[in-house]
XYZ file of C-alpha atoms in Angstrom:
775
model
C -82.788 38.506 35.666
C -81.181 40.473 32.894
C -78.405 37.897 32.481
C -80.913 35.106 32.047
C -82.816 37.104 29.420
C -79.584 37.782 27.533
C -78.772 34.053 27.510
C -82.213 33.127 26.251
C -82.008 35.726 23.508
C -78.597 34.357 22.506
C -79.983 30.832 22.343
C -82.916 32.006 20.230
C -80.539 33.709 17.834
C -78.403 30.525 17.688
C -81.484 28.404 16.882
C -82.498 30.821 14.152
C -78.957 30.702 12.712
C -79.062 26.917 12.761
C -82.482 26.842 11.054
C -81.852 29.398 8.295
C -81.728 28.291 4.692
C -78.319 29.098 3.267
C -79.486 28.668 -0.316
C -82.179 31.443 -0.137
C -82.050 35.101 0.849
C -83.727 35.264 4.325
C -84.409 39.021 4.759
C -86.164 38.795 8.146
C -83.206 36.835 9.475
C -80.662 39.426 8.282
C -82.808 42.278 9.658
C -83.024 40.640 13.082
C -79.337 39.873 13.038
C -78.568 43.540 12.067
C -80.723 44.787 15.030
C -79.126 42.392 17.437
C -75.695 43.468 16.354
C -76.323 47.187 16.394
C -78.757 47.464 19.352
C -78.838 44.201 21.243
C -80.183 44.313 24.784
C -78.585 47.634 25.562
C -81.529 50.022 25.665
C -79.235 53.026 26.100
C -77.938 52.464 22.543
C -81.343 53.416 21.014
C -80.004 56.931 20.661
C -77.912 55.568 17.792
C -81.052 54.943 15.742
C -80.971 58.293 13.996
C -77.487 57.656 12.673
C -78.362 54.130 11.642
C -81.479 55.373 9.760
C -79.400 58.016 7.906
C -76.778 55.480 7.016
C -79.272 52.965 5.776
C -81.117 55.616 3.738
C -77.823 56.608 2.054
C -77.030 52.964 1.309
C -80.501 52.450 -0.151
C -80.096 55.525 -2.372
C -76.683 54.339 -3.570
C -78.087 50.849 -4.423
C -80.989 52.377 -6.348
C -78.618 54.457 -8.440
C -76.607 51.368 -9.285
C -79.734 49.462 -10.346
C -80.879 52.311 -12.539
C -77.447 52.637 -14.151
C -77.234 48.895 -14.917
C -80.782 48.756 -16.255
C -80.089 51.648 -18.571
C -76.650 50.431 -19.826
C -77.541 46.805 -20.603
C -79.919 47.531 -23.541
C -77.271 49.854 -25.104
C -74.671 47.060 -24.996
C -76.994 44.573 -26.485
C -77.844 46.965 -29.331
C -74.124 47.522 -30.023
C -73.474 43.805 -30.105
C -76.351 43.197 -32.563
C -75.106 46.019 -34.766
C -71.564 44.537 -34.812
C -72.982 41.149 -35.727
C -74.955 42.652 -38.651
C -71.887 44.449 -39.919
C -69.818 41.260 -39.670
C -72.455 39.297 -41.591
C -72.443 41.894 -44.398
C -68.620 41.896 -44.538
C -68.551 38.087 -44.737
C -71.053 38.060 -47.592
C -68.937 40.641 -49.459
C -65.749 38.486 -48.974
C -67.561 35.371 -50.217
C -68.578 37.147 -53.370
C -64.998 38.314 -53.966
C -63.694 34.758 -53.317
C -66.069 33.346 -55.895
C -64.972 35.855 -58.516
C -61.248 35.258 -57.792
C -61.704 31.496 -57.922
C -63.405 31.668 -61.245
C -60.614 33.911 -62.537
C -57.888 31.502 -61.349
C -59.587 28.457 -62.878
C -59.953 30.326 -66.139
C -56.270 31.330 -66.120
C -55.143 27.749 -65.364
C -57.148 26.420 -68.289
C -55.547 28.971 -70.572
C -52.007 28.315 -69.145
C -52.194 24.480 -69.269
C -50.803 24.115 -72.785
C -47.997 26.589 -71.906
C -47.141 24.562 -68.772
C -46.893 21.361 -70.778
C -44.588 22.961 -73.317
C -42.523 24.527 -70.458
C -42.126 21.123 -68.663
C -40.711 19.654 -71.838
C -38.224 22.537 -72.169
C -37.202 22.284 -68.462
C -36.594 18.544 -68.811
C -34.421 19.189 -71.910
C -32.468 21.894 -70.079
C -31.903 19.645 -67.052
C -30.752 16.790 -69.302
C -28.390 19.166 -71.150
C -27.029 20.365 -67.805
C -26.384 16.783 -66.711
C -24.646 16.068 -70.033
C -22.649 19.256 -69.610
C -21.681 18.338 -66.037
C -20.729 14.842 -67.256
C -18.574 16.347 -69.975
C -17.030 18.766 -67.487
C -16.018 15.851 -65.263
C -14.513 14.058 -68.246
C -12.829 17.249 -69.308
C -11.545 17.831 -65.782
C -10.109 14.307 -65.541
C -8.571 14.618 -69.024
C -7.027 17.933 -68.005
C -5.572 16.413 -64.888
C -4.349 13.450 -66.901
C -2.742 15.776 -69.490
C -1.081 17.722 -66.632
C 0.365 14.549 -65.184
C 1.673 13.563 -68.627
C 3.305 17.014 -69.091
C 4.804 16.870 -65.576
C 6.298 13.473 -66.319
C 7.676 14.668 -69.703
C 9.418 17.499 -67.903
C 10.454 15.049 -65.109
C 8.447 17.105 -62.552
C 7.486 14.051 -60.565
C 6.402 15.912 -57.364
C 3.748 17.925 -59.197
C 2.620 14.752 -61.033
C 2.228 12.993 -57.674
C 0.288 15.982 -56.217
C -2.071 16.006 -59.291
C -2.644 12.283 -59.020
C -3.476 12.681 -55.351
C -6.058 15.342 -56.289
C -7.475 13.064 -58.998
C -7.774 10.236 -56.428
C -9.748 12.518 -54.120
C -12.111 13.315 -56.944
C -12.524 9.599 -57.548
C -13.531 9.094 -53.907
C -16.035 12.011 -54.088
C -17.639 10.501 -57.210
C -18.292 7.105 -55.559
C -21.832 8.148 -54.562
C -22.729 8.866 -58.279
C -24.774 6.431 -60.275
C -22.808 7.159 -63.474
C -21.052 3.808 -63.663
C -19.195 4.550 -66.899
C -17.856 7.855 -65.559
C -16.717 6.101 -62.385
C -15.023 3.407 -64.425
C -13.330 6.043 -66.581
C -12.030 8.015 -63.604
C -10.886 4.823 -61.791
C -9.066 3.472 -64.883
C -7.392 6.891 -65.355
C -6.223 7.079 -61.752
C -5.074 3.420 -61.955
C -3.110 4.065 -65.142
C -1.159 6.993 -63.769
C -0.870 5.456 -60.303
C 0.897 2.432 -61.729
C 3.292 4.515 -63.780
C 4.141 6.858 -60.918
C 4.278 4.043 -58.345
C 6.612 1.971 -60.498
C 8.899 4.930 -61.155
C 9.013 6.227 -57.587
C 9.296 2.720 -56.135
C 12.210 1.934 -58.442
C 13.981 5.189 -57.558
C 13.221 4.680 -53.843
C 14.529 1.122 -53.870
C 17.705 2.366 -55.666
C 18.272 4.913 -52.843
C 17.624 2.185 -50.240
C 20.174 0.010 -52.014
C 22.745 2.784 -51.778
C 22.059 2.831 -48.040
C 22.464 -0.969 -48.004
C 18.951 -1.425 -46.808
C 17.867 -3.603 -45.080
C 20.269 -3.609 -42.129
C 20.688 -7.253 -41.135
C 23.616 -6.643 -38.831
C 23.656 -5.123 -35.386
C 23.193 -1.308 -35.139
C 26.810 -0.669 -34.087
C 28.091 -2.298 -37.251
C 25.965 -0.164 -39.600
C 27.553 2.617 -41.588
C 24.136 3.207 -43.127
C 25.460 1.741 -46.315
C 27.262 4.671 -47.806
C 30.420 3.646 -49.675
C 31.333 7.322 -50.098
C 30.512 9.250 -46.922
C 30.813 12.541 -48.819
C 27.731 11.722 -50.855
C 25.618 11.080 -47.834
C 23.734 14.395 -47.881
C 22.634 13.853 -51.509
C 21.464 10.342 -50.821
C 19.476 11.441 -47.810
C 17.971 14.336 -49.766
C 16.855 11.914 -52.454
C 15.495 9.617 -49.757
C 13.440 12.461 -48.277
C 12.147 13.678 -51.608
C 11.102 10.216 -52.853
C 9.576 9.377 -49.461
C 7.363 12.465 -49.617
C 6.338 11.764 -53.196
C 5.377 8.203 -52.348
C 3.318 9.543 -49.437
C 1.254 11.538 -51.928
C 0.363 8.247 -53.691
C -1.088 6.851 -50.479
C -4.717 7.769 -51.260
C -4.630 6.278 -54.773
C -2.719 3.237 -53.556
C -5.438 2.417 -51.058
C -7.945 2.420 -53.944
C -6.202 -0.449 -55.697
C -4.126 -2.259 -53.116
C -6.180 -4.116 -50.560
C -4.043 -5.228 -47.574
C -4.051 -8.911 -46.794
C -6.676 -9.648 -44.116
C -6.762 -12.550 -41.717
C -10.105 -14.392 -41.290
C -12.732 -12.630 -39.093
C -12.511 -15.359 -36.458
C -9.278 -13.730 -35.143
C -11.199 -10.462 -34.402
C -8.267 -8.237 -35.263
C -8.808 -4.551 -34.472
C -9.260 -2.289 -37.484
C -6.045 -0.627 -38.587
C -5.153 1.508 -41.559
C -2.914 0.103 -44.345
C 0.830 0.478 -43.937
C 1.892 3.717 -45.626
C 3.360 3.130 -49.124
C 7.044 4.140 -48.548
C 7.242 1.924 -45.412
C 5.626 -0.914 -47.451
C 8.460 -0.623 -49.968
C 11.015 -0.610 -47.162
C 9.424 -3.742 -45.729
C 9.452 -5.657 -49.067
C 12.943 -7.115 -48.824
C 12.399 -8.217 -45.221
C 9.072 -9.816 -46.128
C 10.793 -11.737 -48.895
C 13.474 -12.903 -46.494
C 10.870 -13.968 -43.946
C 8.857 -15.962 -46.458
C 12.023 -17.531 -47.915
C 13.272 -18.783 -44.524
C 10.004 -19.552 -42.711
C 7.662 -21.033 -45.332
C 7.847 -24.091 -47.480
C 10.421 -26.875 -46.991
C 13.281 -24.793 -45.700
C 15.306 -26.151 -42.764
C 14.579 -22.984 -40.815
C 10.795 -23.592 -41.068
C 10.105 -26.144 -38.294
C 7.120 -26.266 -35.964
C 9.200 -26.921 -32.864
C 11.303 -23.728 -33.294
C 8.931 -20.756 -33.349
C 11.573 -18.794 -31.514
C 13.595 -18.619 -34.721
C 11.188 -16.407 -36.645
C 10.038 -14.549 -33.528
C 13.591 -13.646 -32.616
C 14.396 -12.696 -36.188
C 11.574 -10.182 -36.352
C 12.628 -8.659 -32.996
C 16.208 -8.351 -34.369
C 14.983 -6.598 -37.480
C 12.920 -4.162 -35.460
C 15.872 -3.408 -33.217
C 18.348 -3.118 -36.075
C 16.305 -0.528 -37.970
C 14.996 1.492 -35.025
C 17.777 4.080 -35.036
C 17.608 4.712 -38.765
C 13.794 5.060 -38.680
C 13.901 7.476 -35.777
C 16.790 9.582 -37.098
C 16.080 9.689 -40.833
C 12.472 8.678 -41.567
C 10.548 10.207 -38.638
C 11.690 13.811 -39.445
C 10.474 13.366 -42.986
C 7.066 12.270 -41.755
C 6.907 15.183 -39.314
C 7.782 17.634 -42.027
C 5.071 16.192 -44.299
C 2.485 16.733 -41.512
C 1.849 13.007 -41.074
C 0.883 11.639 -37.612
C 2.457 8.221 -38.394
C 5.218 6.943 -36.150
C 7.873 5.410 -38.391
C 9.139 2.856 -35.912
C 5.635 1.643 -34.967
C 4.519 1.495 -38.636
C 7.600 -0.620 -39.460
C 6.985 -2.904 -36.436
C 3.289 -3.216 -37.365
C 4.214 -4.435 -40.848
C 6.589 -7.105 -39.487
C 4.146 -8.226 -36.802
C 1.582 -8.949 -39.510
C 4.064 -11.529 -40.901
C 4.131 -13.126 -37.472
C 0.356 -13.228 -37.312
C 0.020 -14.870 -40.742
C 2.683 -17.419 -39.720
C 0.940 -18.214 -36.434
C -2.470 -18.566 -38.118
C -0.910 -21.090 -40.496
C 1.141 -23.066 -37.912
C -1.244 -23.320 -34.928
C -3.742 -25.768 -36.547
C -0.785 -28.105 -37.274
C 0.345 -28.329 -33.591
C -2.955 -27.745 -31.782
C -3.096 -31.221 -30.353
C 0.571 -31.684 -29.525
C 0.798 -30.454 -25.959
C 4.509 -30.010 -25.884
C 4.750 -28.096 -29.149
C 1.724 -26.000 -28.423
C 2.913 -25.076 -24.941
C 6.343 -24.175 -26.302
C 4.760 -21.989 -28.976
C 2.670 -20.152 -26.422
C 5.682 -19.594 -24.169
C 7.709 -18.156 -27.068
C 4.867 -15.960 -28.265
C 4.414 -14.531 -24.777
C 8.160 -13.774 -24.496
C 7.985 -12.116 -27.952
C 5.018 -10.006 -26.917
C 6.685 -8.926 -23.720
C 9.784 -7.690 -25.524
C 7.753 -6.137 -28.318
C 5.744 -4.001 -25.829
C 8.428 -3.261 -23.231
C 11.480 -2.672 -25.458
C 10.021 -1.477 -28.723
C 6.926 0.372 -27.498
C 4.385 -1.499 -29.526
C 0.799 -0.289 -28.875
C -1.939 -2.507 -27.460
C -4.427 -1.046 -29.969
C -2.514 -2.687 -32.834
C -3.081 -6.299 -34.012
C -0.918 -8.644 -31.922
C -0.202 -12.319 -31.359
C -2.678 -12.384 -28.514
C -5.501 -11.918 -31.066
C -4.420 -15.177 -32.722
C -4.204 -17.024 -29.404
C -7.682 -15.675 -28.524
C -9.330 -17.488 -31.445
C -11.845 -19.937 -29.936
C -10.262 -23.316 -30.737
C -6.739 -22.065 -29.944
C -7.861 -20.381 -26.751
C -9.745 -23.404 -25.403
C -6.663 -25.556 -26.125
C -4.472 -22.965 -24.358
C -6.709 -23.131 -21.281
C -6.667 -26.915 -21.275
C -2.896 -27.108 -21.607
C -2.371 -24.438 -18.994
C -4.515 -26.349 -16.523
C -2.803 -29.661 -17.304
C 0.683 -28.344 -16.791
C -0.387 -26.452 -13.654
C -1.810 -29.639 -12.117
C 1.344 -31.523 -12.989
C 3.387 -28.778 -11.333
C 1.179 -28.934 -8.238
C 1.692 -32.714 -8.014
C 5.469 -32.362 -8.231
C 5.664 -29.512 -5.729
C 3.567 -31.385 -3.123
C 5.492 -34.639 -3.550
C 8.843 -32.878 -3.236
C 10.921 -33.620 -0.137
C 11.296 -29.909 0.532
C 7.622 -29.196 0.002
C 6.997 -28.144 3.602
C 10.320 -26.469 4.264
C 10.747 -22.709 3.807
C 13.450 -21.692 1.366
C 14.309 -18.748 3.715
C 14.148 -20.574 7.026
C 17.629 -19.304 7.947
C 16.906 -15.687 7.076
C 14.671 -14.263 9.812
C 13.833 -10.955 8.049
C 12.692 -12.722 4.930
C 10.971 -15.645 6.611
C 8.291 -13.704 8.570
C 5.476 -15.714 6.857
C 7.316 -19.011 7.305
C 5.983 -20.018 3.921
C 6.602 -23.623 2.888
C 8.161 -24.117 -0.510
C 5.030 -25.720 -2.029
C 2.875 -22.677 -1.180
C 5.341 -20.173 -2.497
C 5.844 -22.173 -5.668
C 2.074 -22.388 -6.106
C 1.525 -18.649 -5.804
C 4.439 -18.055 -8.167
C 2.664 -20.419 -10.557
C -0.536 -18.297 -10.282
C 1.461 -15.107 -10.733
C 3.071 -16.491 -13.875
C -0.345 -17.423 -15.271
C -1.538 -13.897 -14.596
C 1.460 -12.452 -16.460
C 0.674 -14.796 -19.387
C -2.925 -13.777 -19.830
C -3.010 -10.136 -18.701
C -2.398 -8.825 -22.239
C -5.282 -10.708 -23.806
C -7.361 -8.310 -25.868
C -10.805 -8.970 -24.379
C -12.076 -9.012 -20.805
C -14.125 -12.173 -21.413
C -11.004 -14.106 -22.245
C -9.230 -12.742 -19.150
C -12.215 -13.788 -17.003
C -11.926 -17.322 -18.336
C -8.319 -17.447 -17.221
C -9.359 -15.961 -13.841
C -11.819 -18.853 -13.531
C -8.894 -21.279 -14.193
C -6.897 -19.627 -11.407
C -9.848 -19.975 -9.018
C -10.094 -23.689 -9.930
C -6.407 -24.196 -9.192
C -6.679 -22.392 -5.835
C -9.630 -24.602 -4.862
C -7.794 -27.690 -6.007
C -4.699 -26.717 -4.023
C -6.850 -26.031 -0.969
C -8.421 -29.521 -1.221
C -4.976 -31.086 -1.505
C -3.788 -29.194 1.543
C -6.875 -30.334 3.402
C -6.146 -33.957 2.537
C -2.606 -33.712 3.724
C -3.791 -31.923 6.851
C -6.212 -34.790 7.703
C -3.327 -37.241 7.558
C -1.511 -35.056 10.115
C -4.484 -34.474 12.437
C -3.084 -36.682 15.207
C 0.040 -34.569 15.215
C -1.644 -31.196 15.122
C 1.354 -29.521 16.744
C 3.830 -31.204 14.382
C 6.037 -29.496 11.866
C 4.034 -30.482 8.792
C 0.706 -29.509 10.260
C 2.065 -26.073 11.078
C 3.583 -25.813 7.623
C 0.123 -26.548 6.074
C -1.396 -23.869 8.281
C 1.275 -21.334 7.228
C 0.629 -22.258 3.576
C -3.118 -21.691 3.943
C -2.543 -18.314 5.672
C -0.009 -17.228 3.037
C -2.272 -18.022 0.089
C -5.215 -16.214 1.674
C -3.019 -13.185 2.436
C -1.621 -12.976 -1.121
C -5.067 -13.349 -2.686
C -6.402 -10.550 -0.529
C -3.494 -8.369 -1.719
C -4.153 -9.269 -5.320
C -7.836 -8.338 -4.911
C -6.725 -4.651 -4.506
C -4.586 -4.751 -7.643
C -5.755 -2.524 -10.483
C -5.747 -5.445 -12.933
C -8.084 -7.530 -10.836
C -10.290 -4.529 -10.013
C -10.725 -4.076 -13.760
C -11.672 -7.720 -14.078
C -14.174 -7.261 -11.257
C -15.739 -4.406 -13.186
C -15.886 -6.521 -16.341
C -17.480 -9.377 -14.355
C -20.015 -6.922 -12.986
C -20.998 -5.772 -16.504
C -21.315 -9.348 -17.753
C -23.439 -10.379 -14.808
C -25.648 -7.291 -15.196
C -26.335 -8.223 -18.806
C -27.019 -11.863 -18.121
C -29.003 -11.439 -14.826
C -27.142 -14.458 -13.334
C -26.653 -12.937 -9.881
C -28.904 -11.149 -7.422
C -29.237 -7.435 -7.058
C -27.479 -7.680 -3.692
C -24.439 -9.400 -5.246
C -24.386 -6.857 -8.040
C -24.426 -4.088 -5.459
C -21.556 -5.684 -3.554
C -19.496 -6.056 -6.699
C -20.209 -2.491 -7.813
C -19.399 -1.004 -4.374
C -16.185 -3.039 -4.143
C -17.385 -4.653 -0.921
C -16.348 -8.008 -2.354
C -13.531 -9.033 -4.675
C -13.024 -11.622 -7.385
C -11.210 -13.856 -4.879
C -13.647 -13.539 -1.954
C -15.080 -17.039 -2.284
C -11.614 -18.581 -2.291
C -10.395 -16.422 0.567
C -13.432 -17.338 2.694
C -12.833 -21.067 2.239
C -9.141 -20.688 3.089
C -9.980 -18.565 6.164
C -12.443 -21.226 7.339
C -9.789 -23.931 6.920
C -7.253 -21.782 8.772
C -9.696 -21.241 11.691
C -10.472 -24.971 11.883
C -6.776 -25.854 11.988
C -5.957 -23.199 14.603
C -8.910 -24.359 16.717
C -7.652 -27.927 16.603
C -4.193 -26.810 17.712
C -5.625 -24.679 20.556
C -7.844 -27.595 21.681
C -4.851 -29.944 21.673
C -2.692 -27.621 23.772
C -5.669 -26.842 26.079
C -6.172 -30.540 26.709
C -2.567 -30.862 27.744
C -2.862 -27.854 29.988
C -5.998 -29.272 31.686
C -4.213 -32.651 32.221
C -1.271 -30.831 33.728
C -3.531 -28.751 35.993
C -5.244 -31.664 37.712
C -3.078 -31.337 40.840
C -3.451 -27.590 40.855
C -7.213 -27.980 40.917
C -6.923 -30.050 44.095
C -4.741 -27.463 45.906
C -5.901 -26.808 49.497
C -6.752 -23.199 49.026
C -8.576 -23.049 52.319
C -5.660 -23.964 54.526
C -2.664 -22.215 52.955
C -0.530 -20.008 55.199
C -1.052 -16.251 54.871
C 1.467 -13.996 53.154
C 2.600 -12.583 56.524
C 3.553 -16.139 57.660
C 5.891 -16.644 54.659
C 9.306 -15.075 54.250
C 9.105 -15.092 50.451
C 6.163 -16.042 48.220
C 6.936 -18.877 45.828
C 5.092 -20.593 42.968
C 2.710 -23.391 43.939
C 4.435 -26.671 43.177
C 1.198 -28.073 41.728
C 1.095 -25.243 39.176
C 4.493 -26.063 37.709
C 3.335 -28.835 35.272
C 0.598 -26.569 33.892
C 2.920 -23.572 33.398
C 5.684 -25.674 31.941
C 3.292 -27.210 29.404
C 2.091 -23.750 28.479
C 5.621 -22.416 28.130
C 6.854 -25.320 26.010
C 3.886 -25.230 23.648
C 4.084 -21.502 23.205
C 7.788 -21.647 22.424
C 7.291 -24.518 20.038
C 4.436 -22.927 18.085
C 6.147 -19.533 18.056
C 8.939 -21.198 16.165
C 6.680 -23.083 13.761
C 3.840 -20.600 13.023
C 4.152 -17.234 11.325
C 3.616 -14.200 13.568
C 0.045 -13.435 12.571
C -1.052 -17.071 13.060
C 0.789 -17.401 16.404
C -0.895 -14.202 17.618
C -4.342 -15.681 16.959
C -3.219 -18.983 18.530
C -1.971 -17.566 21.848
C -4.959 -15.234 22.165
C -7.420 -18.099 21.619
C -5.409 -20.244 24.112
C -5.293 -17.435 26.694
C -9.078 -17.055 26.480
C -9.622 -20.768 27.074
C -7.110 -20.888 29.954
C -8.649 -17.788 31.507
C -12.176 -19.299 31.518
C -10.912 -22.749 32.634
C -8.973 -21.478 35.654
C -11.828 -19.158 36.568
C -14.539 -21.791 36.360
C -12.730 -25.003 37.272
C -10.263 -23.718 39.928
C -11.452 -20.385 41.327
C -15.227 -20.877 41.301
C -14.906 -24.533 42.463
C -12.947 -23.753 45.698
C -13.044 -21.572 48.821
C -10.080 -19.419 49.718
C -8.638 -18.270 52.963
C -6.387 -15.215 52.996
C -3.305 -17.278 52.218
C -5.047 -19.195 49.408
C -6.176 -15.950 47.724
C -2.709 -14.444 48.011
C -1.123 -17.610 46.607
C -3.558 -17.689 43.681
C -2.783 -14.098 42.843
C 0.983 -14.699 43.046
C 0.703 -17.760 40.773
C -1.307 -15.886 38.217
C 0.246 -12.399 38.190
C 3.892 -13.417 38.744
C 3.984 -16.625 36.769
C 1.078 -17.225 34.372
C 0.736 -13.727 33.020
C 4.499 -13.271 32.389
C 4.450 -16.286 30.138
C 2.551 -14.110 27.654
C 4.425 -10.855 28.270
C 6.782 -11.632 25.427
C 3.803 -11.345 22.964
C 2.081 -8.251 24.334
C 2.660 -5.375 26.795
C -0.246 -6.102 29.182
C -0.938 -9.867 29.160
C -3.276 -9.617 32.171
C -5.846 -7.964 29.852
C -6.217 -11.368 28.166
C -7.018 -13.057 31.521
C -9.714 -10.642 32.756
C -11.722 -13.317 34.591
C -8.655 -14.449 36.582
C -7.385 -10.928 37.127
C -10.671 -9.589 38.482
C -11.382 -12.709 40.539
C -8.020 -12.206 42.227
C -8.882 -8.572 42.950
C -12.176 -9.646 44.694
C -10.560 -12.490 46.620
C -7.702 -10.344 47.873
C -9.661 -7.268 48.982
C -8.929 -6.258 52.544
C -11.707 -7.143 54.918
C -13.119 -3.620 55.200
C -13.362 -3.106 51.410
C -14.857 -6.588 50.979
C -17.536 -5.874 53.616
C -18.348 -2.545 52.089
C -18.614 -4.044 48.614
C -20.772 -6.866 49.904
C -23.187 -4.380 51.454
C -23.408 -2.367 48.250
C -24.131 -5.433 46.186
C -26.624 -6.864 48.719
C -28.468 -3.573 48.707
C -28.699 -3.617 44.925
C -30.026 -7.206 45.037
C -32.607 -6.540 47.726
C -33.933 -3.541 45.894
C -34.160 -5.279 42.528
C -37.416 -3.521 41.671
C -35.600 -0.199 42.054
C -32.597 -1.392 40.061
C -32.064 1.739 38.035
C -31.223 4.085 40.895
C -29.139 1.517 42.780
C -27.328 -0.243 39.918
C -24.968 2.620 39.011
C -23.595 2.699 42.554
C -22.846 -1.051 42.438
C -21.275 -0.761 38.956
C -19.271 2.274 40.041
C -18.027 0.419 43.121
C -16.854 -2.493 40.975
C -15.250 -0.236 38.398
C -13.429 1.655 41.145
C -11.823 -1.624 42.183
C -10.866 -2.416 38.568
C -13.607 -4.974 37.935
C -15.274 -4.516 34.518
C -15.693 -8.022 33.044
C -17.361 -9.865 35.909
C -21.055 -9.447 36.483
C -22.575 -8.414 39.869
C -23.701 -11.989 40.544
C -20.226 -13.386 39.779
C -18.720 -10.913 42.279
C -21.268 -11.950 44.954
C -20.304 -15.628 44.394
C -16.616 -14.740 44.676
C -17.189 -12.861 47.883
C -18.952 -15.910 49.281
C -15.859 -18.010 48.394
C -13.809 -16.064 50.920
C -13.457 -18.172 54.002
C -12.465 -15.590 56.658
C -15.219 -13.138 57.537
C -15.310 -11.294 60.923
C -18.161 -11.960 63.336
C -20.350 -8.850 62.940
C -23.045 -10.112 65.288
C -25.475 -10.660 62.426
């Protein structure tokens, strides 16, 4: 048939297509393919042949034209390229010839110019040397001119201009420091030093005279100061002179820093860099420095190691006495001069340096006397507190804490701090009032029921924090934090030891007091962990650990994300101790409840009269001992434990009682209608109300009992229906998914959520009275 022929032709074409060589031009194949495509097996399409022949003829003609065009153009292009290459070659040859001529000309010129260059180099060197000499002479001339100007200003008593000129000369001195002209530098420096001494002596003398007129320094209290003016009418003139001389001395500051090097303490104290005290304030400080050294150095009676408070208090008094004068009279002068210096702080900084020098000298003498050293630290900390809080001293300035942070002194401080803290812990735990709350008679204050020893201990830790929080470096603060952690761990161990002695009386007053103490310490530490100061320490600890690689990446991540705190380890140990103690108390009470419930377990639930047979329902007599025990223990522990601990206690106890009654009483007996009703009455009207004082819906903490009572007290129809639903779900266990929701829904509708389907089936089987259904 035609269809078969077409299929065979198609297969033949397919075979040819498969066998053709793709890498070579197969003209017969393309011709056959073209015929198949244009004609195929449709013989009626042969009439298209004329058009195809015309089209192919046209294509052939077009291709021949293209071939002729290409074959004629290629030789022309090749000829042009060859011609361009020849031209380029000729041009290159011409350039090479020119280059050779030019090179010869240059070499000839250099040979002729060489003697001239040598002579010119000599002349240039001479000119440069003359220029250097001229510049050198100009500098000398400039300095001599400035020196002559200062001399003329002083001869005409124009001290302000002389001071300004000296300040300019000092700036030139600083600019010349990079020069290698040592003699010029020495000349400039000696000239500046010469005039600086003259001007400083003159201005200092005049300034001191004005200060004397003001009766400076003020050693009395501020209210007794008349600012030293015997004749109040002359006050404006004196203050004008003070302002003028102060400004002139300020101009000498630059030159003064060239010659006066401030006294520096050894590098081991790691004092922060600070600029020298400005010259006029230095002069104002001189009489006070002399007084300080007179009274607190050498063999004076006021210089004793056991009385550091004398010189510390004296400096604070001086700062306070002069504060008003500095703010009212000196600060406006500084502001007018465009200075950023704070007069009061500059004055305080100068006096504090006296304290630092005194401490650096005294501490090595009392380093190993615990009493003296501890007293010194206490007084220094009090001094620092007042210096910062009252007088606004800045933490960026050198302070006493830098002296106490020196390695040997700091380690001794840590040792003494730990020693006295341990002694305090011994005394607080051995005190008769150790386990009694100071606020036991004040209900609002005594919510935590904190024993005195725990409160005293946390106060001790808080005081230690206050003592070290102003240390200048985070590493030192972290060492003190480590000491606090040691003390917390030591106190926890001591509490554990006392607790073990009281284990037999786990409901006793002391045992409860220990538990309250543990809870209080853990709570306070958790609060401290969110404090900004300890968060900063956590960040510092993170940076130190990251540098030393002493902790895992996980721990670093937890620290960085604030998931943990610096006290987490201590808090976890305290929480574990708290849980163990609470568990022991719950177990103790639970044992008592079980002993008291023995008769209740043996109640004849199967033979009790129904509710209809009783006029009024009453509590089972056998349940009374159990409920009385529960009531008494709850009242006792509510009085002795803080609210948060007691809440955990009664909830843990309720859970145990719930499971015990459910498993040991309900699941171990059979119930007739009266027994089920009696059980529900005992539980809902007597057991649950015992806990109603502590929560709104106590039955939610006894879900096993509550739901078991629901099942046992279902009316007979509902019970039968529920039993059928559960039985159907059990029989069709393989098809559990479609049937289970109906069983769960049925239980939920009755208010049963906790008990499983099997538990409900068992409870239904514990019902004694079922009607005879004929099955």
